[in-house]
Coordinates of C-alpha atoms in Angstrom, one line a residue:
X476 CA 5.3 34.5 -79.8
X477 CA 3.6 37.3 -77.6
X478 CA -0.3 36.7 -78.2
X479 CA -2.2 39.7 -80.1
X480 CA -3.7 42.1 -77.3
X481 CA -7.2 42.9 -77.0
X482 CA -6.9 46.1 -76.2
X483 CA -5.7 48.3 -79.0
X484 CA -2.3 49.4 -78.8
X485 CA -2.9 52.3 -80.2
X486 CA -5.6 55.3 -81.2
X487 CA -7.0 53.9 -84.2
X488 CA -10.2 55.3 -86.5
X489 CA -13.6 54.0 -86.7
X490 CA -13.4 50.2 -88.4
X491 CA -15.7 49.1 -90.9
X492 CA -16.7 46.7 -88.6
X493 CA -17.9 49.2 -86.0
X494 CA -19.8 51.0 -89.4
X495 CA -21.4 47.8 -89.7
X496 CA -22.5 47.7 -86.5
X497 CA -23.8 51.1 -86.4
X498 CA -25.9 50.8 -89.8
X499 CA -27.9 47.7 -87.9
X500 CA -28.8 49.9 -85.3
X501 CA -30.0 53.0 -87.2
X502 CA -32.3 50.3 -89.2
X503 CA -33.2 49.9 -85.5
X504 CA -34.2 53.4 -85.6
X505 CA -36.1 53.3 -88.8
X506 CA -38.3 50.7 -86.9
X507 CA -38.9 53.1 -84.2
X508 CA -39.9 55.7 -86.3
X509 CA -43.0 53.2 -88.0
X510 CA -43.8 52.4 -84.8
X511 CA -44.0 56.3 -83.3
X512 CA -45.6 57.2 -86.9
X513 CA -48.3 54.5 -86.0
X514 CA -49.1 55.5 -82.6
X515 CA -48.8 59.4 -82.5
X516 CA -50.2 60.5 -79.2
X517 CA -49.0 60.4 -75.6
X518 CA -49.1 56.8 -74.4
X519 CA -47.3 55.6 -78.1
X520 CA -45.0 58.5 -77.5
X521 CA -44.0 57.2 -74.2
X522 CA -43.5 53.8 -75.1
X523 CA -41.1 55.0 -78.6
X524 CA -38.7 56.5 -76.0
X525 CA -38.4 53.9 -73.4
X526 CA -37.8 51.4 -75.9
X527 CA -35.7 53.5 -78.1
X528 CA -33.5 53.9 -74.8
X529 CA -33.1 50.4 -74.6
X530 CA -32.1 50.3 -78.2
X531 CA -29.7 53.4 -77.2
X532 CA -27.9 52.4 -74.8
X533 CA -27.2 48.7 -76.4
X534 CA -25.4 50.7 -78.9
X535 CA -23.7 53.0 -76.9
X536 CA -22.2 50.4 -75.0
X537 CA -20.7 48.9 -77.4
X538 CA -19.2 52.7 -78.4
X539 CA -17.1 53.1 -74.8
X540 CA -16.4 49.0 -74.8
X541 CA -14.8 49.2 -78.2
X542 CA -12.9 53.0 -78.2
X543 CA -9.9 50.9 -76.4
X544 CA -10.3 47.8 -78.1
X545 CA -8.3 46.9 -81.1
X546 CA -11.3 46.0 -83.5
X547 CA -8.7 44.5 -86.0
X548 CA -8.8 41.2 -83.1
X549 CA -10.4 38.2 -84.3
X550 CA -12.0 38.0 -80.6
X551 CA -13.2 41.6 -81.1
X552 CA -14.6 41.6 -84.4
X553 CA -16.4 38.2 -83.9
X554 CA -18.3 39.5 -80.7
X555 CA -19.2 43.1 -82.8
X556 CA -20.7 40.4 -85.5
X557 CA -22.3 38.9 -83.3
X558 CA -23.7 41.6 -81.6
X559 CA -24.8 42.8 -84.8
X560 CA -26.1 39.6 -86.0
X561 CA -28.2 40.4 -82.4
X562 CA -29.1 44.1 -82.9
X563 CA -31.0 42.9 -86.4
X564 CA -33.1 40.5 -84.9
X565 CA -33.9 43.1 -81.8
X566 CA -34.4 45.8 -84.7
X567 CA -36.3 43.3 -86.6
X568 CA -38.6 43.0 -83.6
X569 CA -39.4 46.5 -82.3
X570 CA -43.1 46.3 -83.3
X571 CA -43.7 43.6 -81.3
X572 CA -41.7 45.0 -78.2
X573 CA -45.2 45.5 -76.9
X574 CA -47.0 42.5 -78.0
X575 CA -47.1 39.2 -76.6
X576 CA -44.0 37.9 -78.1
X577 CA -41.7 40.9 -76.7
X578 CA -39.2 38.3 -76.1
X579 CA -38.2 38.4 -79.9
X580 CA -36.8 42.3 -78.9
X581 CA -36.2 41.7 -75.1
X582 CA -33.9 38.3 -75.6
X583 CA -31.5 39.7 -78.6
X584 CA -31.1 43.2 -76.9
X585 CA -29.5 41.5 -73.6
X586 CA -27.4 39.5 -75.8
X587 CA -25.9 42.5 -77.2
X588 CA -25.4 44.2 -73.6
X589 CA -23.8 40.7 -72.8
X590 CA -22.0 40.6 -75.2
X591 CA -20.3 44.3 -74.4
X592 CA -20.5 43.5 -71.0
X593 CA -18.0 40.8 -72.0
X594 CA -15.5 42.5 -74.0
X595 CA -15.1 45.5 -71.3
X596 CA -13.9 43.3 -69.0
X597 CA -11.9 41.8 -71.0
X598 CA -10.1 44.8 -72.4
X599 CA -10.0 46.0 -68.6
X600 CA -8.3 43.4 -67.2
X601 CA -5.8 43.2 -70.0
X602 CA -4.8 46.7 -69.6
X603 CA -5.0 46.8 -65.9
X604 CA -6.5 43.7 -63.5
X605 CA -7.0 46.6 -61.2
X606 CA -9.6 47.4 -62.8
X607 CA -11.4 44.1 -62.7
X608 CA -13.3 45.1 -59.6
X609 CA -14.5 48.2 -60.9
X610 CA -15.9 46.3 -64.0
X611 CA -17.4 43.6 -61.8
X612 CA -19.2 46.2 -60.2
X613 CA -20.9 47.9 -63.4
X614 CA -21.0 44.5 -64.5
X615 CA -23.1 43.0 -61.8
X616 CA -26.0 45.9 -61.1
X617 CA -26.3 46.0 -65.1
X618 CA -26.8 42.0 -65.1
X619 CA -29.5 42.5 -62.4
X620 CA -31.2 45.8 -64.8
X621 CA -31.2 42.4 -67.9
X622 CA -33.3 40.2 -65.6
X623 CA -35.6 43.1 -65.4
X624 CA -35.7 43.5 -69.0
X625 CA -36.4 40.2 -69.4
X626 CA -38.5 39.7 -67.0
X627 CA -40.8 42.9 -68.5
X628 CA -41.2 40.8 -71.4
X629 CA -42.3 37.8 -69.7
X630 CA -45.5 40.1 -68.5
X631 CA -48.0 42.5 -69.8
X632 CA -48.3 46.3 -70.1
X633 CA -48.5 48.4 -68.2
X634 CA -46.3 45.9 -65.8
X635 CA -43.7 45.9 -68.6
X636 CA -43.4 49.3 -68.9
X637 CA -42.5 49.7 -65.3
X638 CA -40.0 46.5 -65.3
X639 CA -38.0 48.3 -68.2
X640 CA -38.0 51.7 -66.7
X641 CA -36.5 49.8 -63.7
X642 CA -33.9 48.0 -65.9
X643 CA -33.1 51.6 -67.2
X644 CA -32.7 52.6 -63.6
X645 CA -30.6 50.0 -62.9
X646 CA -28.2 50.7 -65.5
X647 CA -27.7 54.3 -64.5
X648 CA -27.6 53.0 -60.7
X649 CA -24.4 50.9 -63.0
X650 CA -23.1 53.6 -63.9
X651 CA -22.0 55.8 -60.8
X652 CA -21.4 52.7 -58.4
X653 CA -18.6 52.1 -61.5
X654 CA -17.2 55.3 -61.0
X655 CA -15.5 55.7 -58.1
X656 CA -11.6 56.7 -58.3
X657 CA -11.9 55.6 -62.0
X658 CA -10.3 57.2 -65.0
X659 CA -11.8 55.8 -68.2
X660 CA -9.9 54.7 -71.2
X661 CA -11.5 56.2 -73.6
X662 CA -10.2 57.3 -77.3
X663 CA -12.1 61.0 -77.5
X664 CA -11.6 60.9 -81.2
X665 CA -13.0 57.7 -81.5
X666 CA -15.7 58.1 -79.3
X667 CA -16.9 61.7 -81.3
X668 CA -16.7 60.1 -84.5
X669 CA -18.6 57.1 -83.4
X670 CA -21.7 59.1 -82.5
X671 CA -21.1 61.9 -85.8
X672 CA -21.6 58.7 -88.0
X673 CA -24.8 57.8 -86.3
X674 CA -26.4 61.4 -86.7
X675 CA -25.4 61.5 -90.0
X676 CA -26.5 57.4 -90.8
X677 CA -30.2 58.4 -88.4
X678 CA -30.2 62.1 -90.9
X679 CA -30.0 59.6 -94.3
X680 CA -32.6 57.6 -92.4
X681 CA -35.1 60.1 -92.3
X682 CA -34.4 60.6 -96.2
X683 CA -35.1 57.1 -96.9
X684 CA -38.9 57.4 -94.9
X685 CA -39.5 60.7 -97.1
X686 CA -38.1 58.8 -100.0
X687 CA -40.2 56.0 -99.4
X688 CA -43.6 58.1 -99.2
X689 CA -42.9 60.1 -102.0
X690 CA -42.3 57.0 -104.3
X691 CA -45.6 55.6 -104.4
X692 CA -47.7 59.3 -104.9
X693 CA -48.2 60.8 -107.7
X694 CA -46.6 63.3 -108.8
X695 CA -47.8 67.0 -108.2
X696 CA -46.5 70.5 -107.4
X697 CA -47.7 70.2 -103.6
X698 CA -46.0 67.1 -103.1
X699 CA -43.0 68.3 -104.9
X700 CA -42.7 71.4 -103.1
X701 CA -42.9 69.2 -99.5
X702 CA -40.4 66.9 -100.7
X703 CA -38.2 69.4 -101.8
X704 CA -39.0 71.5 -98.5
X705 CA -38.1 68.6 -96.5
X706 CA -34.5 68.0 -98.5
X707 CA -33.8 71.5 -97.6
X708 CA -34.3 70.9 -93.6
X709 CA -32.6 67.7 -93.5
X710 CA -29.4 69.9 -95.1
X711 CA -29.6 72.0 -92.8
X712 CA -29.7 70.0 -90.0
X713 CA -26.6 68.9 -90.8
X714 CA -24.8 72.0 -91.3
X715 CA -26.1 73.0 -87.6
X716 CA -24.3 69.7 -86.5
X717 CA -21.4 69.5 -88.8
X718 CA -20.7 72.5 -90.1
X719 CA -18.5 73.9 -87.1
X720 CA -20.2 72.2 -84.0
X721 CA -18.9 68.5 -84.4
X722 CA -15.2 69.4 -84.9
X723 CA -15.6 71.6 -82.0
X724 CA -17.4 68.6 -79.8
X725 CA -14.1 66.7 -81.1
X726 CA -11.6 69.4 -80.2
X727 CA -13.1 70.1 -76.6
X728 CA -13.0 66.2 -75.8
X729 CA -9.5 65.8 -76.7
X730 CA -8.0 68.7 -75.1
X731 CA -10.1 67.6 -71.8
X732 CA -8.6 66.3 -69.0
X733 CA -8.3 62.4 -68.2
X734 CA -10.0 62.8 -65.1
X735 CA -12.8 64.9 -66.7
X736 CA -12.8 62.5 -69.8
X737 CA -15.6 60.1 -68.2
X738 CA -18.4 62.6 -67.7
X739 CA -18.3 64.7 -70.6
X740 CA -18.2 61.6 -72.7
X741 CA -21.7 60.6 -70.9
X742 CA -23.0 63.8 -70.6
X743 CA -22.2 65.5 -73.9
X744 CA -22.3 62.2 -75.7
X745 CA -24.0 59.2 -74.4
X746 CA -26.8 61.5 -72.6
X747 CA -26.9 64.4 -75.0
X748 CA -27.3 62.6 -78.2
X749 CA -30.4 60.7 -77.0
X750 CA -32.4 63.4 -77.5
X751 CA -30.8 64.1 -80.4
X752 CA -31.3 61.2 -82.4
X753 CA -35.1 61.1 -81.3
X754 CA -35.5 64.6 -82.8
X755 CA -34.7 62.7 -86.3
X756 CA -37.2 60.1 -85.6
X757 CA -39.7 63.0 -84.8
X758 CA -38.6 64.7 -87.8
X759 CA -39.1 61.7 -89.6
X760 CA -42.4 61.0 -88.3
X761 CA -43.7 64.4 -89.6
X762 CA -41.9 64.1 -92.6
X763 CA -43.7 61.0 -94.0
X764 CA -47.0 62.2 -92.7
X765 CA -46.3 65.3 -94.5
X766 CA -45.3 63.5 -97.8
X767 CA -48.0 61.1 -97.7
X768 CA -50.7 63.8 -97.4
X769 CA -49.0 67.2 -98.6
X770 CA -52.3 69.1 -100.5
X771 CA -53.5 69.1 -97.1
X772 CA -52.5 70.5 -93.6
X773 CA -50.7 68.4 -91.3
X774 CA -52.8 67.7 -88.3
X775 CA -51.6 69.2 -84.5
X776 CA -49.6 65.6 -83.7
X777 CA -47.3 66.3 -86.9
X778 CA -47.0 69.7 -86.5
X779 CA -45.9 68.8 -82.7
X780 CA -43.7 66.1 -84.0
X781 CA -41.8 68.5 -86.6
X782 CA -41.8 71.6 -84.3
X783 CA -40.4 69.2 -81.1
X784 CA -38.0 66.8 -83.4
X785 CA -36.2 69.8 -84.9
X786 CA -36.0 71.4 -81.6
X787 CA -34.5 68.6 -79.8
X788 CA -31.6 68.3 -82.6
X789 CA -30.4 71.8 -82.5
X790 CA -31.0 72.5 -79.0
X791 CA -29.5 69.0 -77.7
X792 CA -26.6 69.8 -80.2
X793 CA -26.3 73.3 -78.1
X794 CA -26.6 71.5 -74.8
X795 CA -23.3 68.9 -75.8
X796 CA -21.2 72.3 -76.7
X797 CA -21.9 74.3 -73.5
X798 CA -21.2 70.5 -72.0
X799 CA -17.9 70.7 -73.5
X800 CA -17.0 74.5 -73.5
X801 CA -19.3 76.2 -71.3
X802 CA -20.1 78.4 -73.5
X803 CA -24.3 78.8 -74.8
X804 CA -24.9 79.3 -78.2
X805 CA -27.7 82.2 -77.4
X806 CA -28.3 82.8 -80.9
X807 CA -29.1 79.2 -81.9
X808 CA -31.4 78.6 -78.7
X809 CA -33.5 82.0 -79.3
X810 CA -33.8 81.3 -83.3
X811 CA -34.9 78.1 -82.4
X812 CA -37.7 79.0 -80.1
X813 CA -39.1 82.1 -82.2
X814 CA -38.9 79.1 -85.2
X815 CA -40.8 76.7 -83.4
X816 CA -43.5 78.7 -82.7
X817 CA -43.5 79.9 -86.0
X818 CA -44.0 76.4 -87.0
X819 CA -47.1 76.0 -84.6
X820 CA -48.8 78.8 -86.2
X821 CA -48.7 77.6 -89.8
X822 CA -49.7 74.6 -88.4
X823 CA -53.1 75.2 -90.7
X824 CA -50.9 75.8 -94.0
X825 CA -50.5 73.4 -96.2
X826 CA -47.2 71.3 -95.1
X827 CA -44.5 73.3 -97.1
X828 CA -44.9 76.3 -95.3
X829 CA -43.9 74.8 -91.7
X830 CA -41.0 73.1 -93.5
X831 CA -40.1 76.6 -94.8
X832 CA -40.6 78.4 -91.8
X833 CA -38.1 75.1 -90.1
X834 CA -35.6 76.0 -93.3
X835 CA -35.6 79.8 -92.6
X836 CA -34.8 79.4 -89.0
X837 CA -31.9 76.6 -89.6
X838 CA -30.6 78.8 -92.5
X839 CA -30.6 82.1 -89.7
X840 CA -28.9 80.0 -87.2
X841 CA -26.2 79.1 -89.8
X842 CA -25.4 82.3 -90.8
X843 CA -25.8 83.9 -87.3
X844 CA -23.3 81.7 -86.2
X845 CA -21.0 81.5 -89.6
X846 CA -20.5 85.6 -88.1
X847 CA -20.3 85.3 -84.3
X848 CA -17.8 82.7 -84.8
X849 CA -15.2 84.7 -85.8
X850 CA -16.0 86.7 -82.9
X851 CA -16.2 84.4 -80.0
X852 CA -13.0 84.0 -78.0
X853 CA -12.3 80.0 -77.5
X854 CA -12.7 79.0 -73.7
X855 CA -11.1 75.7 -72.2
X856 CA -13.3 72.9 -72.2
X857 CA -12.4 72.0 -68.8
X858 CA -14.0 75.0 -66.8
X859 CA -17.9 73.7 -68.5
X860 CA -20.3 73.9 -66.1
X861 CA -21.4 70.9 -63.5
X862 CA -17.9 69.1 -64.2
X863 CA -17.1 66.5 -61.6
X864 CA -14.3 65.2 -60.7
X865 CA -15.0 61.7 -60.8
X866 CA -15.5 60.4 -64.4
X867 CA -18.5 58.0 -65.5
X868 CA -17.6 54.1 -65.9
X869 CA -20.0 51.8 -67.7

């Protein structure tokens, strides 16, 4: 009896095992967004991001290991529970990331990169052994980016800060010595509906934090207005994602070529949703500063953090489709700008106005696009700017 493959033999949907996964790590997310909210000026700024890459691309990992791999394997699902088991303790941890005990969020997040680093080469060498050396490469700078995680979290800040930044280094430096003469197997469906489930999961996130200010206020017509104000954007938000631009993220990955698979996976994806998913934390931030205090106006940090948050969303969401298509949504980038300063200048209302002046832009983008849609011829996703010709391997 021929033993069950690890790799899957097939293209196969998202598993509810890999939704499992995925709803650990936006709780990961939430955490980041208390922390931020706690620490809203440059230096707490900073330290949000470089941990919040860390927490990135442990997840994201895990999205190009398991697009091949059959999830449905006991092996498979066992190290995705695992890993998951992992990513709550590491989530768990955030706050203290910077305290003395970092290694409560610095020991669980290199089991989870172990962890993927595992089944990759696993998956590899049961498809093609050939590939073994490629994966040994990626596998061995990444190991030596781990011992400078954990060796961050053995020392203080600023020293830590440093030590991560070089783990972060390292794991790019990963990246393109893994790439040479390598075609990655990749499932683009799979891959695009991995990361649409996590915009949509962070989006719901950032309903809960609004949710969770507005419960314990009383109940008045200013904090009734922001709430509703803030319900409004978060819609929106998601129609400038998945109204049109997701399915054609989807559609320009699959028609790609194999060779060009690789990098527009790491670009449009892997890079390009960074940014995006920190715009939800920043949108979050303002949003419970906003709720908690909405008879008065925000102060310049909130306004900053709603103004940049929604601003790296759409515009990141922009810089994934002219990734994939080559084509710039000018429309969406210019509304977004003339909205954002908008947003600065009614920075002295009371918070529902910047959240309506952050609705009436989204709501202009949507329709301005809902029109020059049915206008704009469809270009191949191949000719997008700054292709290469030799894909990304992690």
């Amino acid at each position: 009896m021929a033993r069950p493959r690890l790799h899957a033999p097939q293209e196969q949907p998202v598993t509810f095992v890999e939704l499992f996964f995925d709803l650990v790590f936006v709780f990961a997310v939430t955490q980041v967004t208390v922390l931020t909210a706690h620490h809203l000026d440059f230096p707490g700024v900073g330290r949000s991001v470089l941990l919040f890459w860390l927490v990135w691309w442990a997840w994201t990992q895990f999205t190009w290991t398991l697009s091949p791999a059959d999830t449905q394997h006991p092996v498979v699902r066992v190290c995705v529970l695992v890993a998951t088991s992992s990513a709550f303790v590491m989530a768990a941890s955030v706050s203290r990331a910077f305290e003395d005990d970092a290694l409560w969020f610095a020991v669980p997040y290199i089991v989870i990169r172990l962890l993927g680093m595992a089944v990759q080469v696993l998956v590899d060498r049961e498809r093609d052994r050939s590939e073994l050396g490629i994966s040994m490469a990626w596998l061995t700078i990444s190991t030596v980016g781990l011992i400078a995680v954990l060796a961050g979290a053995l020392v203080d800040p600023p020293a830590r800060n440093w030590l991560w930044l070089l783990g972060i280094a390292l794991d790019l430096a990963a990246a393109a010595a893994s790439s040479r003469n390598a075609i990655w197997d990749l499932n683009p469906r799979h891959f695009s509906e991995r990361h649409g489930l996590f915009v949509i999961i962070a989006l719901g996130e950032s309903l809960i934090v609004a949710g969770t200010a507005v419960a314990g206020e009383d109940r008045t017509a200013e904090l009734l207005a922001a709430a509703g104000g803030s319900l409004l954007v978060v819609c929106l938000l998601w129609w400038t994602y998945f109204g049109w631009l997701k399915d054609a993220l989807e559609h320009g990955f699959v028609a790609a070529d194999r060779v060009s698979v690789g990098p527009i996976a790491r670009d449009a994806f892997s890079l390009l949703h960074f940014p995006l998913i920190c715009g939800v934390v920043g949108f979050a931030v303002a949003v419970e500063e906003m709720m908690l205090h909405p008879e008065v106006p925000a102060s310049g940090p909130v306004i900053a953090s709603l103004a940049v948050g929604v601003a790296l969303f759409v515009g990141s969401s922009a810089m994934a489709y002219w990734r994939i298509s080559g084509q710039v949504l000018g429309p969406r980038l210019v509304i977004l700008l003339l909205t954002s300063i908008l947003v600065i200048l009614l920075g002295d209302a009371v918070p529902v106005w910047p959240l309506a002046a952050v609705a009436t832009g989204l709501l202009t983008i949507a329709a301005v696009e809902g029109v020059t849609r049915q206008r704009r011829p469809e270009h191949s996703p191949t000719t997008a700017p700054n292709s290469t010709t030799a894909p990304v391997r992690r």
